[in-house]
Short mmCIF file of C-alpha atoms and ligand atoms in Angstrom, two decimals:
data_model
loop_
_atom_site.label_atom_id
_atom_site.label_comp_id
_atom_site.label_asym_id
_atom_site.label_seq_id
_atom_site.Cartn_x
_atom_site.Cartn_y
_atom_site.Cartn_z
CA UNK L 955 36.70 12.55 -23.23
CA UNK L 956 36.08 9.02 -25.12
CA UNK L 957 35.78 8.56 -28.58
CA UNK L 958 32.36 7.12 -29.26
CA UNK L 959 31.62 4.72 -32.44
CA UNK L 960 31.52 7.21 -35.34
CA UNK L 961 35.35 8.41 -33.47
CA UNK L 962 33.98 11.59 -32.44
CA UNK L 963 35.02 12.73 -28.45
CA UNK L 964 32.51 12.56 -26.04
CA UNK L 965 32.90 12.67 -22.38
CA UNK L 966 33.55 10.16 -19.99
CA UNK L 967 33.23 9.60 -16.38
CA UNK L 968 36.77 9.92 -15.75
CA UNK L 969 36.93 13.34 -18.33
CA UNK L 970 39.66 11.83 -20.01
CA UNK L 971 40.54 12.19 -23.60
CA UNK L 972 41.06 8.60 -25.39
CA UNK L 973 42.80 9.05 -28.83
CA UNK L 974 42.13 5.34 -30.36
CA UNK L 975 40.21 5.38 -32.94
CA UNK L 976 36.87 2.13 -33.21
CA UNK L 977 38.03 1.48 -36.62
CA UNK L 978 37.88 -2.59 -36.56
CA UNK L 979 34.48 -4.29 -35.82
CA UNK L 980 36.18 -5.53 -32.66
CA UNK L 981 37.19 -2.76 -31.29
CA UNK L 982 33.46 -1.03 -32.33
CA UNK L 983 32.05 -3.78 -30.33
CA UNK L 984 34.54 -3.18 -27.27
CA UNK L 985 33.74 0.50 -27.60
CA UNK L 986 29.85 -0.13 -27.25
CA UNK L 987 30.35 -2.52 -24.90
CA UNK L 988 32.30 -0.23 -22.93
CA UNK L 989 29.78 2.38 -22.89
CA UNK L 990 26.83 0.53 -22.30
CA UNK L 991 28.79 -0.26 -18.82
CA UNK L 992 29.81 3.00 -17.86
CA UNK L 993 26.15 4.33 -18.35
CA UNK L 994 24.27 2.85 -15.65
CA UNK L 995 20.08 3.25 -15.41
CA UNK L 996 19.23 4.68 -12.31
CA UNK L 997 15.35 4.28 -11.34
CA UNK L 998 13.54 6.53 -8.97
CA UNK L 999 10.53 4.20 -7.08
CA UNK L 1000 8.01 6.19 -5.93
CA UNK L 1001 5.96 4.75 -2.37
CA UNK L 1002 3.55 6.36 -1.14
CA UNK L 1003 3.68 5.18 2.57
CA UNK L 1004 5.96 6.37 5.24
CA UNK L 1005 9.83 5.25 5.40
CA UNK L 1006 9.40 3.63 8.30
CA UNK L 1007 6.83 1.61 7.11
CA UNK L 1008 7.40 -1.73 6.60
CA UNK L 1009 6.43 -1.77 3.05
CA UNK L 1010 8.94 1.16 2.18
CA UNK L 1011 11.53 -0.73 4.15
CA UNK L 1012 10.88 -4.08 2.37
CA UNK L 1013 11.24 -2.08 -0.61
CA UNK L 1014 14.63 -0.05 0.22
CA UNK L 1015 15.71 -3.55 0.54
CA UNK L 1016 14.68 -4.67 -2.76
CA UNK L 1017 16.09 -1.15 -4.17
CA UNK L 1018 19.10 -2.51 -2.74
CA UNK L 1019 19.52 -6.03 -3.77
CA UNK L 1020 18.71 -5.32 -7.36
CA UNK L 1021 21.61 -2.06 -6.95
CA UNK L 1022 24.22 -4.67 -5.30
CA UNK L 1023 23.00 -7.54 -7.85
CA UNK L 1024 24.00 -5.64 -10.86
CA UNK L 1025 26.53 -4.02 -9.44
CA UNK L 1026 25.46 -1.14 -9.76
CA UNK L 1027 24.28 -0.96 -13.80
CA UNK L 1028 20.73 -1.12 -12.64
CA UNK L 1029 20.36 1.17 -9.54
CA UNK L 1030 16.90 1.76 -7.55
CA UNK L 1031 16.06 4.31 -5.10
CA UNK L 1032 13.36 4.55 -3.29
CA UNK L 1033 11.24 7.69 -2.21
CA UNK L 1034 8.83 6.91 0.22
CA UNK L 1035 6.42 9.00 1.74
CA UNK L 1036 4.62 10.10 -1.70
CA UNK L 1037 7.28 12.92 -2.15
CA UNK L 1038 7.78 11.84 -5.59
CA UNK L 1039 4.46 10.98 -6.60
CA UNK L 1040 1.55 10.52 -3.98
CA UNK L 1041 -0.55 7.22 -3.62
CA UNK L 1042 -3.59 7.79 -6.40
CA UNK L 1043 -0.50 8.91 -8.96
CA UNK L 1044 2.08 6.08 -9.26
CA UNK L 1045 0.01 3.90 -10.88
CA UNK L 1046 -0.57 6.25 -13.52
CA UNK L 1047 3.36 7.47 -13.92
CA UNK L 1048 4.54 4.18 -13.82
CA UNK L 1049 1.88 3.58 -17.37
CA UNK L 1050 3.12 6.44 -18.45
CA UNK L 1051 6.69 6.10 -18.20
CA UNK L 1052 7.44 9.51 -15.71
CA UNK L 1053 8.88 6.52 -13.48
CA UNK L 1054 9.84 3.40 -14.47
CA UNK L 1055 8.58 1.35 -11.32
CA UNK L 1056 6.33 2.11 -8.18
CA UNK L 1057 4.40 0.40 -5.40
CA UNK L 1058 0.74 0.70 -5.37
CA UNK L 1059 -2.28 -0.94 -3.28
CA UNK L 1060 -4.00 -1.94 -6.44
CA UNK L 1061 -7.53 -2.09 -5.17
CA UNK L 1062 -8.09 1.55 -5.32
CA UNK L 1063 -8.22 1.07 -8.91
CA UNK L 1064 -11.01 -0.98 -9.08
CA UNK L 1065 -12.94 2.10 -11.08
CA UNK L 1066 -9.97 0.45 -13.92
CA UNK L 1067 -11.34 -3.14 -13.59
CA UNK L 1068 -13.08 -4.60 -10.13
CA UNK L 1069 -10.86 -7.55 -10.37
CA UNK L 1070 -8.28 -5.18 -8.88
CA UNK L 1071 -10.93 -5.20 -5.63
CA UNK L 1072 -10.38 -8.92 -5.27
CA UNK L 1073 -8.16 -8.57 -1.92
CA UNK L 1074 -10.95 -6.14 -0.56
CA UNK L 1075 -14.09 -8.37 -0.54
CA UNK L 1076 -14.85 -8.30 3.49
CA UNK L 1077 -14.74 -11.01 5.19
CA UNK L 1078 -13.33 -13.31 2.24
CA UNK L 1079 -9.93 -13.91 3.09
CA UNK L 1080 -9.14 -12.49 7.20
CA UNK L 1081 -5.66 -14.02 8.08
CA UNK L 1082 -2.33 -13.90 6.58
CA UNK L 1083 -2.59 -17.26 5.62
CA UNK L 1084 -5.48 -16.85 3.38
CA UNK L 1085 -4.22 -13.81 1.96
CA UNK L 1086 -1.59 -15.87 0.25
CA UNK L 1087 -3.87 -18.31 -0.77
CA UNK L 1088 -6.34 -15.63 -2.05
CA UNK L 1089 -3.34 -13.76 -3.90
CA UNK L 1090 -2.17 -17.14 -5.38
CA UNK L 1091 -5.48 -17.72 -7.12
CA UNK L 1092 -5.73 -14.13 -8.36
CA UNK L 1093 -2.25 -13.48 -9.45
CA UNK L 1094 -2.04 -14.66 -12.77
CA UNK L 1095 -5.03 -12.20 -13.73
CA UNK L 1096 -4.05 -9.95 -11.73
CA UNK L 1097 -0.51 -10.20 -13.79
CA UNK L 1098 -2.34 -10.26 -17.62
CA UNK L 1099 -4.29 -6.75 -16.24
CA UNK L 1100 -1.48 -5.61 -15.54
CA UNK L 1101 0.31 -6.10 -18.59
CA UNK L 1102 -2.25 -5.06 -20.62
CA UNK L 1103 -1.61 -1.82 -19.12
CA UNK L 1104 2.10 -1.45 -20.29
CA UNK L 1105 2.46 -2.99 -16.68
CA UNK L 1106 5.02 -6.12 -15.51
CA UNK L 1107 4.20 -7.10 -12.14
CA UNK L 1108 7.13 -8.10 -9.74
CA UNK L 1109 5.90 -8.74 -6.20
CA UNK L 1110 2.78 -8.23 -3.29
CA UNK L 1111 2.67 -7.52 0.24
CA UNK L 1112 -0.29 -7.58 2.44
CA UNK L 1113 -0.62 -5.32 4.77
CA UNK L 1114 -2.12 -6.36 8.11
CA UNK L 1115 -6.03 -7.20 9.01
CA UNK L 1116 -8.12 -4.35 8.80
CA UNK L 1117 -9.57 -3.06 11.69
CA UNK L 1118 -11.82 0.04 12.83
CA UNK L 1119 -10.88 3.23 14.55
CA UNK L 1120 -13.11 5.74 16.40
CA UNK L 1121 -13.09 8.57 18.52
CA UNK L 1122 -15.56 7.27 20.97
CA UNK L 1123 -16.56 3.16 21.33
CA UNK L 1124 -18.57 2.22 18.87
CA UNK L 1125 -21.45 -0.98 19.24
CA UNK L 1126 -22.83 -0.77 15.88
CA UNK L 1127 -23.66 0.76 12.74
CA UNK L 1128 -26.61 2.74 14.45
CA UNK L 1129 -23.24 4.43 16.50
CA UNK L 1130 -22.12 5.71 13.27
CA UNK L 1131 -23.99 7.51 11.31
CA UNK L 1132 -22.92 10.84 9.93
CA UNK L 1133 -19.49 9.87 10.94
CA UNK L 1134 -16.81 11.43 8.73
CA UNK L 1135 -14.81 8.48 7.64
CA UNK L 1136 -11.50 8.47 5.70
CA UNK L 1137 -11.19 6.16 2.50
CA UNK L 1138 -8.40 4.55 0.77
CA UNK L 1139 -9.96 2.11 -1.85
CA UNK L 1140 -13.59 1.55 -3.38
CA UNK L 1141 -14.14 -0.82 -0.96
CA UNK L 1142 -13.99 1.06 1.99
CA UNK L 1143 -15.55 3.97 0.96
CA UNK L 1144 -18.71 1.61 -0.13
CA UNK L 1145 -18.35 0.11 2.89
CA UNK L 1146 -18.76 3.87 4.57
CA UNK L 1147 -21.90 4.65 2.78
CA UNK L 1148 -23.75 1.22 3.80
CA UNK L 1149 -22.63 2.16 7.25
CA UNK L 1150 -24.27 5.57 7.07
CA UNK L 1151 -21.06 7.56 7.06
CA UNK L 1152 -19.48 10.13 4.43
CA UNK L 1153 -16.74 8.71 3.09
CA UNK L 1154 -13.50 11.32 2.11
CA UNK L 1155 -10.50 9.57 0.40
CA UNK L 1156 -7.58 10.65 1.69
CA UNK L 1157 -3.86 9.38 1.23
CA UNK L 1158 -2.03 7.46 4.55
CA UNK L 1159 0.37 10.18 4.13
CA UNK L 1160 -2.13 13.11 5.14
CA UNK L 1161 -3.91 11.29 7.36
CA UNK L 1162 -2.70 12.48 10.78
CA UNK L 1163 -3.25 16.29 9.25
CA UNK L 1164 -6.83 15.39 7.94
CA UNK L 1165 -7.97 13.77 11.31
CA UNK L 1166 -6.11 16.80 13.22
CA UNK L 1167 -8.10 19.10 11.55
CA UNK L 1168 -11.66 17.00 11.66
CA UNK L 1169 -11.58 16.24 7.69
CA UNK L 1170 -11.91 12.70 8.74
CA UNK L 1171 -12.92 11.19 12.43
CA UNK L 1172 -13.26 7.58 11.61
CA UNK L 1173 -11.00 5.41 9.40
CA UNK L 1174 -10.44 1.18 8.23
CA UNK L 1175 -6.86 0.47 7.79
CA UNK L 1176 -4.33 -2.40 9.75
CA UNK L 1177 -2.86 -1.42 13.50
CA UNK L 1178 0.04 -0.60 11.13
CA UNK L 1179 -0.79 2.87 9.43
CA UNK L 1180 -2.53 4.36 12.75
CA UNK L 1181 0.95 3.55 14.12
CA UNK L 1182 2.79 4.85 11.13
CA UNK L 1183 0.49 8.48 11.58
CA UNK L 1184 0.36 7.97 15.45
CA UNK L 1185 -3.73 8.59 15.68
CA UNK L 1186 -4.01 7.98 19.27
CA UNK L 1187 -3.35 11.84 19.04
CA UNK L 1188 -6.55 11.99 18.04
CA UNK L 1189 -8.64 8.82 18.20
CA UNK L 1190 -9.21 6.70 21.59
CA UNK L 1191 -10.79 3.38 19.75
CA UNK L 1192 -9.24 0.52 17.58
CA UNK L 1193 -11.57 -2.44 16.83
CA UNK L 1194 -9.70 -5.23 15.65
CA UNK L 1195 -12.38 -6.47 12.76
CA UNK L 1196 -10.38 -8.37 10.51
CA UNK L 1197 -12.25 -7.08 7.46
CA UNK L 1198 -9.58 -8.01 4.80
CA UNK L 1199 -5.86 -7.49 4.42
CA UNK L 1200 -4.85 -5.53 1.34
CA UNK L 1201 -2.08 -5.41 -1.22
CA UNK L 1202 0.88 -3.50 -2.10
CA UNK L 1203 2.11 -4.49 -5.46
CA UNK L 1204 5.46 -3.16 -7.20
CA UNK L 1205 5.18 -3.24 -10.97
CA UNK L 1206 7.60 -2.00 -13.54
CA UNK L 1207 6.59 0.24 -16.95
CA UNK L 1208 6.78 -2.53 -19.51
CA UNK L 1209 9.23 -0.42 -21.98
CA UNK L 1210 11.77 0.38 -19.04
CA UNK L 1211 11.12 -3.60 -18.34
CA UNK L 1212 12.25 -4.57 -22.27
CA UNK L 1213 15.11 -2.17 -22.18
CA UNK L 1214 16.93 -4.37 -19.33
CA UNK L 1215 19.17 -7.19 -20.58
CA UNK L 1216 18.35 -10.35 -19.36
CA UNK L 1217 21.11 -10.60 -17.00
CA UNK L 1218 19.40 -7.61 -15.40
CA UNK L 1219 16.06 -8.51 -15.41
CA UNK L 1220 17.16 -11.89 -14.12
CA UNK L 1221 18.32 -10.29 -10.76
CA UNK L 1222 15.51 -7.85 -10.40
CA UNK L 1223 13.26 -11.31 -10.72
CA UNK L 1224 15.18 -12.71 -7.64
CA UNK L 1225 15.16 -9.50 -5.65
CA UNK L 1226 11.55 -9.06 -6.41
CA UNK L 1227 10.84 -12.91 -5.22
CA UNK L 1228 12.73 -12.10 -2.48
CA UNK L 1229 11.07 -9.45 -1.12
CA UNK L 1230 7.73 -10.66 -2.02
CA UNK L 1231 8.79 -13.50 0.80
CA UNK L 1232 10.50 -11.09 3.16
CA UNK L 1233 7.67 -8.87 3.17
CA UNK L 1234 5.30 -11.37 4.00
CA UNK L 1235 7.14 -11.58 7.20
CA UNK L 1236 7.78 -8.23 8.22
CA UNK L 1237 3.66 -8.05 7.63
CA UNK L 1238 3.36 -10.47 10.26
CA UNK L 1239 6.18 -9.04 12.36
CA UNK L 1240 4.44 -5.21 11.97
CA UNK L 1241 1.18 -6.35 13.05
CA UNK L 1242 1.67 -6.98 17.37
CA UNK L 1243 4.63 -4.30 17.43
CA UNK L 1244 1.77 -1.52 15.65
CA UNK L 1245 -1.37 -3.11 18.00
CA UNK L 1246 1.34 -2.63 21.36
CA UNK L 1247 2.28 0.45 19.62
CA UNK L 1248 -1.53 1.91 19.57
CA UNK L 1249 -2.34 0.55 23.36
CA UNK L 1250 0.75 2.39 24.82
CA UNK L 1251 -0.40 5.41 22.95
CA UNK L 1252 -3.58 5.50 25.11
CA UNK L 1253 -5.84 3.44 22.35
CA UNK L 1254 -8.23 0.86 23.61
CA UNK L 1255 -7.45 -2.02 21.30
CA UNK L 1256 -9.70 -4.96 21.22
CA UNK L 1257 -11.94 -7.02 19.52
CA UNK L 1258 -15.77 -5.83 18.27
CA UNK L 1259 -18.51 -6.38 20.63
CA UNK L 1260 -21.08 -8.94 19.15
CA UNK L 1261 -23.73 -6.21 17.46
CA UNK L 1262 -20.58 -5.03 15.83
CA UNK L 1263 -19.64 -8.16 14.14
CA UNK L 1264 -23.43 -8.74 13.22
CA UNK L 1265 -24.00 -5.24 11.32
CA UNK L 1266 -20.51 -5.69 9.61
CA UNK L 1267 -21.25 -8.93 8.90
CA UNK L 1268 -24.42 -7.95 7.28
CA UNK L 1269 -22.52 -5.07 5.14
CA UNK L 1270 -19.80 -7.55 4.58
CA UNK L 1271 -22.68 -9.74 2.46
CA UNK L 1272 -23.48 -7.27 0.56
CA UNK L 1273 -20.37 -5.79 -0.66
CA UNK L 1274 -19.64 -9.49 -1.56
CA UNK L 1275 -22.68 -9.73 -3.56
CA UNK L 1276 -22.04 -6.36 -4.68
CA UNK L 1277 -18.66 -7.43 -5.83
CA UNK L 1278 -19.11 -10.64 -7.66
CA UNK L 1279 -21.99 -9.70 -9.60
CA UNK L 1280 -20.07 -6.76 -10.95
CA UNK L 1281 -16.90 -8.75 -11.46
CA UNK L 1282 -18.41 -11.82 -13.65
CA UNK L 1283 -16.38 -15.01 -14.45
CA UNK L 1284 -13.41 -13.77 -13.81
CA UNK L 1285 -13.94 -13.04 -10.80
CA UNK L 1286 -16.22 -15.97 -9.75
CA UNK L 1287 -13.39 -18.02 -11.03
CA UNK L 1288 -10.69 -16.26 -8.60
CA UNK L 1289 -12.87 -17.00 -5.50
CA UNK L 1290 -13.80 -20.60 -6.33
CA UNK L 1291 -10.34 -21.19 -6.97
CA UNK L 1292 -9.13 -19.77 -3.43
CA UNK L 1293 -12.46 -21.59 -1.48
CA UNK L 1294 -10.75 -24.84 -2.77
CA UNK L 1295 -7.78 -24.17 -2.04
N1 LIG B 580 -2.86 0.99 5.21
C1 LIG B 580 -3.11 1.68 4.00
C2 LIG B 580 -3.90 0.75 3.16
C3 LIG B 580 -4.24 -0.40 4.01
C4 LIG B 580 -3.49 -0.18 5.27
O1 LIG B 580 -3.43 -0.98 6.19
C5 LIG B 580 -3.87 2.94 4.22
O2 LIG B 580 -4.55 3.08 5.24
O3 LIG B 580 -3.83 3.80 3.36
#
């Protein structure tokens, strides 16, 4: 036991009993002090992806660099696989405070405000390269959203190019329709309906079970996630489309954010630019390793033939149109500023 600042006993770690008594301001101070040290903040981040993802891992590693970095007074831990909190939740616990800081692919919040859509407009931004340039122009807004919403952003990762997948090959739209196709944002589940398929949004993390038991026959997502749920145990075709690569953002609830000192929050900064760097590159790294990984589980793997590319194309336009109009300024402003970039 301790003797806290009014020189009552309360426990401590070590389940001693101190007899000294906080009677000077000094030694009030020490005593505070003292305690505020001993009781370390531990913060569960929910992920919804698997743990051998590489977003969960770039995040494990984050967990760990902020743990290490404040030795141990701020520690993170990481539960992947939506066992805390699945995909369409963290967003809202995070608000809310039930966890005080989660990873999210933003965009399938765009019902909240389409600007969160700006990483899935097809067609707009199709290589890593312009994924960072897209991300730099939308950021900042992408930031004040955020913190309108009791939010503090800390870091994005894209995931890789999206692509098609199929249980039979697949020429052109007119090969499609009817097909039950799994969703994961607005944007692909619009981009299902203009495609003449019946879009079902289901989370990465059920998708092997939903294609297993023909929920879902047909899904858009990177080489990455049909690794991650191994589909080539049920699907024979991956098109390589490029569509768009979107985000994973980690935020932290703003109150849990204002109750760090600075020193903390200083380190958490670092890991989180960190990671946003490191993440970048185990994107890139992902990407072959997943597309080898889908070929040597029996997938053909390969670029669209050219009716393909036309009749995406042609949804592609509209979704864009679709998406600007709806999205104003603000979002006028994003894409003009990534175009000249
Ligand atoms: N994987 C995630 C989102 C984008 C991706 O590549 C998913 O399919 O849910």
């Amino acid at each position: 036991m301790g003797i806290n600042r009014n020189g009552t006993e309360v426990p401590n770690l070590q389940g001693e009993t101190t007899m000294r008594l906080a009677t000077t301001p000094l030694a009030i101070a020490a005593t505070v002090l003292g305690a505020a040290t001993a009781q370390a903040e531990k913060w569960d981040m929910p992920l919804a992806y698997a743990a051998t993802n590489f977003h969960s891992e770039n995040a494990a590693v984050f967990a760990e660099c902020v743990t290490n970095g404040t030795e141990g007074a701020l520690e993170i831990v990481t539960h992947p696989s939506g066992s805390l909190f699945k995909g369409n939740e963290i967003k809202r616990a995070v608000q809310t405070g039930q966890a005080p800081i989660g990873e999210r692919l933003l965009s399938a919040h765009q019902n909240e405000n389409i600007l969160f859509g700006v990483d899935s407009i097809p067609f707009l931004a199709t290589s890593f390269d312009d994924s960072v340039m897209l991300w730099q122009a939308a950021q900042p807004t992408i930031e004040r959203i955020l913190d309108e919403q009791n939010l503090v952003y800390l870091y994005s990762v894209p995931w890789p190019p999206q692509g098609l997948y199929f249980k039979q090959p697949v020429d052109s739209v007119a090969d499609m329709q009817g097909i039950k196709f799994r969703s994961y944002n607005n944007a692909t589940a619009r981009m299902a309906e203009l495609m003449g398929m019946l879009p079902v949004q289901i989370e990465a993390a059920e998708l092997s079970q939903a294609l297993a038991t023909g929920v879902a026959e047909s899904f858009i997502s990177s080489g990455a996630t049909g690794y991650d749920r191994k589909v080539w145990e049920h699907l024979t075709h991956f098109y390589e489309v490029d569509a768009w690569l979107p985000r994973n953002s980690v935020f932290v609830n703003k109150d849990a954010w204002n109750a760090l000192d600075e020193a903390a929050q200083a380190v958490v900064r670092e890991c989180a630019d960190a990671a946003d760097a490191e993440g970048l590159q185990r994107a890139k790294d992902y990407t072959q390793f997943t597309l080898d990984g889908l070929a040597e589980g029996g997938m053909e793997v390969g670029p669209p033939g050219d009716q393909l590319v036309e009749d995406l194309r042609a949804v592609g336009a509209t979704m864009t149109e679709e998406w600007l109009s709806s999205a104003g300024d603000e979002g006028r402003a994003i894409v003009d500023a990534f175009n000249a970039l």
